[in-house]
Tab-separated table of N, CA and C in Angstrom:
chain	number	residue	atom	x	y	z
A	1	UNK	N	111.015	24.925	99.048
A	1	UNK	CA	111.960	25.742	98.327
A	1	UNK	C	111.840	25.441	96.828
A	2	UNK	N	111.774	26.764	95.964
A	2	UNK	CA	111.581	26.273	94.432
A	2	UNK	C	113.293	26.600	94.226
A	3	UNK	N	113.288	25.749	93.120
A	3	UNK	CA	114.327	25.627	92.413
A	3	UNK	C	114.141	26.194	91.293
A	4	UNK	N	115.123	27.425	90.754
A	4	UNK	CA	115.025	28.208	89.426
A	4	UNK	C	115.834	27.229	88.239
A	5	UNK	N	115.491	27.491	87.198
A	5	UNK	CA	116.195	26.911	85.965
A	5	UNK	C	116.988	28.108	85.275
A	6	UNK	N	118.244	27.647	85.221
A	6	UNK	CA	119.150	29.005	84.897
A	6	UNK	C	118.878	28.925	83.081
A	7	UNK	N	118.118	28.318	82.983
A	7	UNK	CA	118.150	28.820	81.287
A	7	UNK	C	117.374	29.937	80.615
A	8	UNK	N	116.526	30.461	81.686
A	8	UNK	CA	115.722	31.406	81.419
A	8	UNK	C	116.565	32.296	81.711
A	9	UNK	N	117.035	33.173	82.717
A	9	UNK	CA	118.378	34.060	82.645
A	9	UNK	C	118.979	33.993	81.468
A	10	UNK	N	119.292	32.936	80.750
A	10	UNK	CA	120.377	32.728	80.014
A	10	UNK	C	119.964	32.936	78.304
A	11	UNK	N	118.682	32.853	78.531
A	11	UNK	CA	118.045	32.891	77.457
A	11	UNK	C	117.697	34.677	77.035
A	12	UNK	N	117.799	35.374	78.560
A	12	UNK	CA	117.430	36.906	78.248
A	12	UNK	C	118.577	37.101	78.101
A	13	UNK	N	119.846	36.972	78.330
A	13	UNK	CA	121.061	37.110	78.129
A	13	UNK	C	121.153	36.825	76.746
A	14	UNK	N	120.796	35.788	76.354
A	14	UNK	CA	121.290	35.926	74.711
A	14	UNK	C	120.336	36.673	73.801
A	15	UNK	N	119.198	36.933	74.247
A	15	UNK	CA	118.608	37.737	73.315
A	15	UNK	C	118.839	39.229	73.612
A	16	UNK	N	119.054	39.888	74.008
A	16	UNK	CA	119.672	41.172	75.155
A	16	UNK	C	121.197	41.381	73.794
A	17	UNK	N	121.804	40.045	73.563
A	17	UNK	CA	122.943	40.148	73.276
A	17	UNK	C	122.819	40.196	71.541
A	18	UNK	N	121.930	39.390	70.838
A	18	UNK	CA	121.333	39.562	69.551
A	18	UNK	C	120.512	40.399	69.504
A	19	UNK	N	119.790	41.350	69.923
A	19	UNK	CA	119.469	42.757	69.845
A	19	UNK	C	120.171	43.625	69.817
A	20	UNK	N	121.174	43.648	70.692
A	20	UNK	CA	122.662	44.628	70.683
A	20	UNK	C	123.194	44.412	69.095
A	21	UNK	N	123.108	43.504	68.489
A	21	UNK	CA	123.767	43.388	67.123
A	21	UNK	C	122.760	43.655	65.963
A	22	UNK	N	121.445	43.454	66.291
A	22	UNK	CA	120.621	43.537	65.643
A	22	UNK	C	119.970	45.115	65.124
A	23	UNK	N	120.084	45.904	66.626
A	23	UNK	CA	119.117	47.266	66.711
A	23	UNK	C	120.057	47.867	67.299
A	24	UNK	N	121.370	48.272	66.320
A	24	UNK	CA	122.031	49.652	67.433
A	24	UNK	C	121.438	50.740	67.797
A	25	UNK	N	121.912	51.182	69.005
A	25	UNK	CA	121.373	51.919	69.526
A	25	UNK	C	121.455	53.527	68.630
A	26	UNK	N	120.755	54.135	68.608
A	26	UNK	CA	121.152	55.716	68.134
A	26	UNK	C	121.600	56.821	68.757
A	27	UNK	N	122.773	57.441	67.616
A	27	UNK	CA	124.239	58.364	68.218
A	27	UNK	C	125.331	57.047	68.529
A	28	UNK	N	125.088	56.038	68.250
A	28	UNK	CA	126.344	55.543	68.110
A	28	UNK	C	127.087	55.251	66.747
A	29	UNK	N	128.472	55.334	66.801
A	29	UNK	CA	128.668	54.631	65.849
A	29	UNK	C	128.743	53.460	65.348
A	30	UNK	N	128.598	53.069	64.263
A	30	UNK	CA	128.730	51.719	63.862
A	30	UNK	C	129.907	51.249	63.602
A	31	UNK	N	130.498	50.384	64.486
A	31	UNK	CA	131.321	49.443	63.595
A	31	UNK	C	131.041	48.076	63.880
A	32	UNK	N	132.056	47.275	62.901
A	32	UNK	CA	131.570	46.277	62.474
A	32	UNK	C	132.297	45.167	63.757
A	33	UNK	N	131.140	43.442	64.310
A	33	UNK	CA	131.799	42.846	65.097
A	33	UNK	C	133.207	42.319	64.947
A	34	UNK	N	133.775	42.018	65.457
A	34	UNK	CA	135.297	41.461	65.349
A	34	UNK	C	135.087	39.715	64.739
A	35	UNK	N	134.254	39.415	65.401
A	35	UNK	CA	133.999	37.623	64.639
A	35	UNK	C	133.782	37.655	63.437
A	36	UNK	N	132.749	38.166	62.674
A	36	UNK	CA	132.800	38.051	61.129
A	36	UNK	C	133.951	38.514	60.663
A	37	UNK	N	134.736	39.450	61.211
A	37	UNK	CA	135.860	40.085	60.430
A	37	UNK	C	137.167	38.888	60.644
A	38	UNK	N	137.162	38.557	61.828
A	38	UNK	CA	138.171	37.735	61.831
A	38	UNK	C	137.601	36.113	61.294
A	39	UNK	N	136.595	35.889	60.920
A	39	UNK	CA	136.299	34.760	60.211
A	39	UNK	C	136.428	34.846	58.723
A	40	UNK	N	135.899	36.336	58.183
A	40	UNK	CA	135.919	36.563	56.736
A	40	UNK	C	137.535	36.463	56.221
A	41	UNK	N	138.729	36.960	57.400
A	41	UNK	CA	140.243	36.895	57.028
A	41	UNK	C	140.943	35.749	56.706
A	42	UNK	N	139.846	34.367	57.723
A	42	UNK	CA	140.587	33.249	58.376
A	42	UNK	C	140.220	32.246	56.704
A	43	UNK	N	139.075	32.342	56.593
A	43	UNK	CA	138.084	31.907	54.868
A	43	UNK	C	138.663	32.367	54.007
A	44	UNK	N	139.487	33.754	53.777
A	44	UNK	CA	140.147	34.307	52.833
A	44	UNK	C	141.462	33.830	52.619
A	45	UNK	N	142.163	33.843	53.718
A	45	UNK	CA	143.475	32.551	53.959
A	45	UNK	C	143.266	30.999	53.527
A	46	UNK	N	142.471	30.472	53.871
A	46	UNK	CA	142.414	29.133	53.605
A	46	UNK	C	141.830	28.721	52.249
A	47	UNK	N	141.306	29.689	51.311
A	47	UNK	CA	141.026	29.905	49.789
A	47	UNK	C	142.241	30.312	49.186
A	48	UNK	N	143.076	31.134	50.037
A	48	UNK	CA	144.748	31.302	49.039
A	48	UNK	C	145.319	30.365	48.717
A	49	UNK	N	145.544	29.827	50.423
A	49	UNK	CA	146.005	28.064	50.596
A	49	UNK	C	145.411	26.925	49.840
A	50	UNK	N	144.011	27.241	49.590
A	50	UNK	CA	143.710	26.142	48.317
A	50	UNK	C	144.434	26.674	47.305
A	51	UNK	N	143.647	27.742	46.722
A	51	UNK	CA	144.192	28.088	44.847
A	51	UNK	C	146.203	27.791	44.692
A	52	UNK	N	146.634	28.163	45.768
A	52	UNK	CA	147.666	28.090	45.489
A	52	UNK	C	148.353	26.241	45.622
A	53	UNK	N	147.834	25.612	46.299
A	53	UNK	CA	147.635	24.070	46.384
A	53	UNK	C	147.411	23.980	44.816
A	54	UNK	N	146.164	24.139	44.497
A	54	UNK	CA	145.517	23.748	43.156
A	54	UNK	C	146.426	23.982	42.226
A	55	UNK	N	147.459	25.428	42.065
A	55	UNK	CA	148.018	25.951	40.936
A	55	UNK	C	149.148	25.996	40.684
A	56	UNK	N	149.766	24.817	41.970
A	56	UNK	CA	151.326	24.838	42.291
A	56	UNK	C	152.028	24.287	41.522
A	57	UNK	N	151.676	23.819	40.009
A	57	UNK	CA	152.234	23.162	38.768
A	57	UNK	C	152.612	24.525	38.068
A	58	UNK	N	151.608	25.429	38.094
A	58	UNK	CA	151.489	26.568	37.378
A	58	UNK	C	152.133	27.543	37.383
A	59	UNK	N	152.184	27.514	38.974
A	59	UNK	CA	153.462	29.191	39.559
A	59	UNK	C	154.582	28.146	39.306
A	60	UNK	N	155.029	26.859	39.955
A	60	UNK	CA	156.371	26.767	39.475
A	60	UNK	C	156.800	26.969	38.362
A	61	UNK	N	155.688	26.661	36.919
A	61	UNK	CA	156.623	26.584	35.478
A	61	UNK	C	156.768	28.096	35.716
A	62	UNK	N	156.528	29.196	36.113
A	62	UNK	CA	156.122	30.345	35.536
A	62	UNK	C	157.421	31.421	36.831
A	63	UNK	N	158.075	30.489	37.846
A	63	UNK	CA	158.628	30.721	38.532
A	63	UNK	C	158.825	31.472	39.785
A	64	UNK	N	157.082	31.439	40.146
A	64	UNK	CA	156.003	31.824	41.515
A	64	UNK	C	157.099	31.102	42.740
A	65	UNK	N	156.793	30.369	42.504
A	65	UNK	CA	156.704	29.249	43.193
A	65	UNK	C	157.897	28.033	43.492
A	66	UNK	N	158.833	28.265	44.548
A	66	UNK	CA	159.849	27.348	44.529
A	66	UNK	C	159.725	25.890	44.593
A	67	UNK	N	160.748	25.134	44.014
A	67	UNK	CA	160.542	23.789	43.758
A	67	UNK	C	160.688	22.864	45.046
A	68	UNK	N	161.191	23.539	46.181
A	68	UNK	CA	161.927	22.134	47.473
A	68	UNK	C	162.628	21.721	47.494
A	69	UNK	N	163.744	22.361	46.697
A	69	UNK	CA	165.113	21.332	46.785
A	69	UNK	C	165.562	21.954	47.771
A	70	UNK	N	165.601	23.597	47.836
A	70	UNK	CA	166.423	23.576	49.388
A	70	UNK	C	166.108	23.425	51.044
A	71	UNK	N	165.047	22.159	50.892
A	71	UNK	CA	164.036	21.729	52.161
A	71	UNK	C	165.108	20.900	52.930
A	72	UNK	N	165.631	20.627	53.603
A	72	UNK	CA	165.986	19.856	54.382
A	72	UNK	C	165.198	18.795	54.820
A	73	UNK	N	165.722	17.078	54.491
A	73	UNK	CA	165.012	16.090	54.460
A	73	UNK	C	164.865	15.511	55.911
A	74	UNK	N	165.134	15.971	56.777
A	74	UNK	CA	164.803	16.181	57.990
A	74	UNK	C	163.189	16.608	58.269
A	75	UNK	N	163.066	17.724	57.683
A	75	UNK	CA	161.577	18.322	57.978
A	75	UNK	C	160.776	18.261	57.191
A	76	UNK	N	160.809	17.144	56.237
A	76	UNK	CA	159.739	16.837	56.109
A	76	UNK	C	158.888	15.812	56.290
A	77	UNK	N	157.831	15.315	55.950
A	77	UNK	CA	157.288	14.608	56.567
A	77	UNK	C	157.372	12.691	55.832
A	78	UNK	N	157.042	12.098	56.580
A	78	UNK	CA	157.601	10.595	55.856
A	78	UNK	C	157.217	9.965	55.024
């Protein structure tokens, strides 16, 4: 009895699957995958969350940006 190696299946499976992204088919439309889009949103968030980290001296003088006094010293951290 031979024994198959499932990586060859697995290997036409992923190329099957990077061709699908690579060479759409024609008469379809194009749109775009959901992973880059929801990665390009997630990178775009966490660059706000910096600049605004970085500039949080800046919006407060300018009055962006609240100071924490009405935080409850409960929640924050120790």
């Amino acid at each position: 009895m031979q024994i198959q190696s499932k990586a060859l299946p697995q290997s036409f499976s992923l190329r099957r699957s990077i061709q699908s992204f690579a060479a759409p088919v024609e008469g379809r439309a194009e749109t775009s995958h959901p992973l880059p889009v929801l990665t390009v949103v997630v990178l775009l968030a966490l660059f706000a969350i910096v600049e605004i980290d970085l500039h949080a001296a800046q919006l407060q003088a300018i009055g962006l940006l609240g100071h924490g006094t009405g935080i409850d010293p409960i929640f924050l951290s120790p």
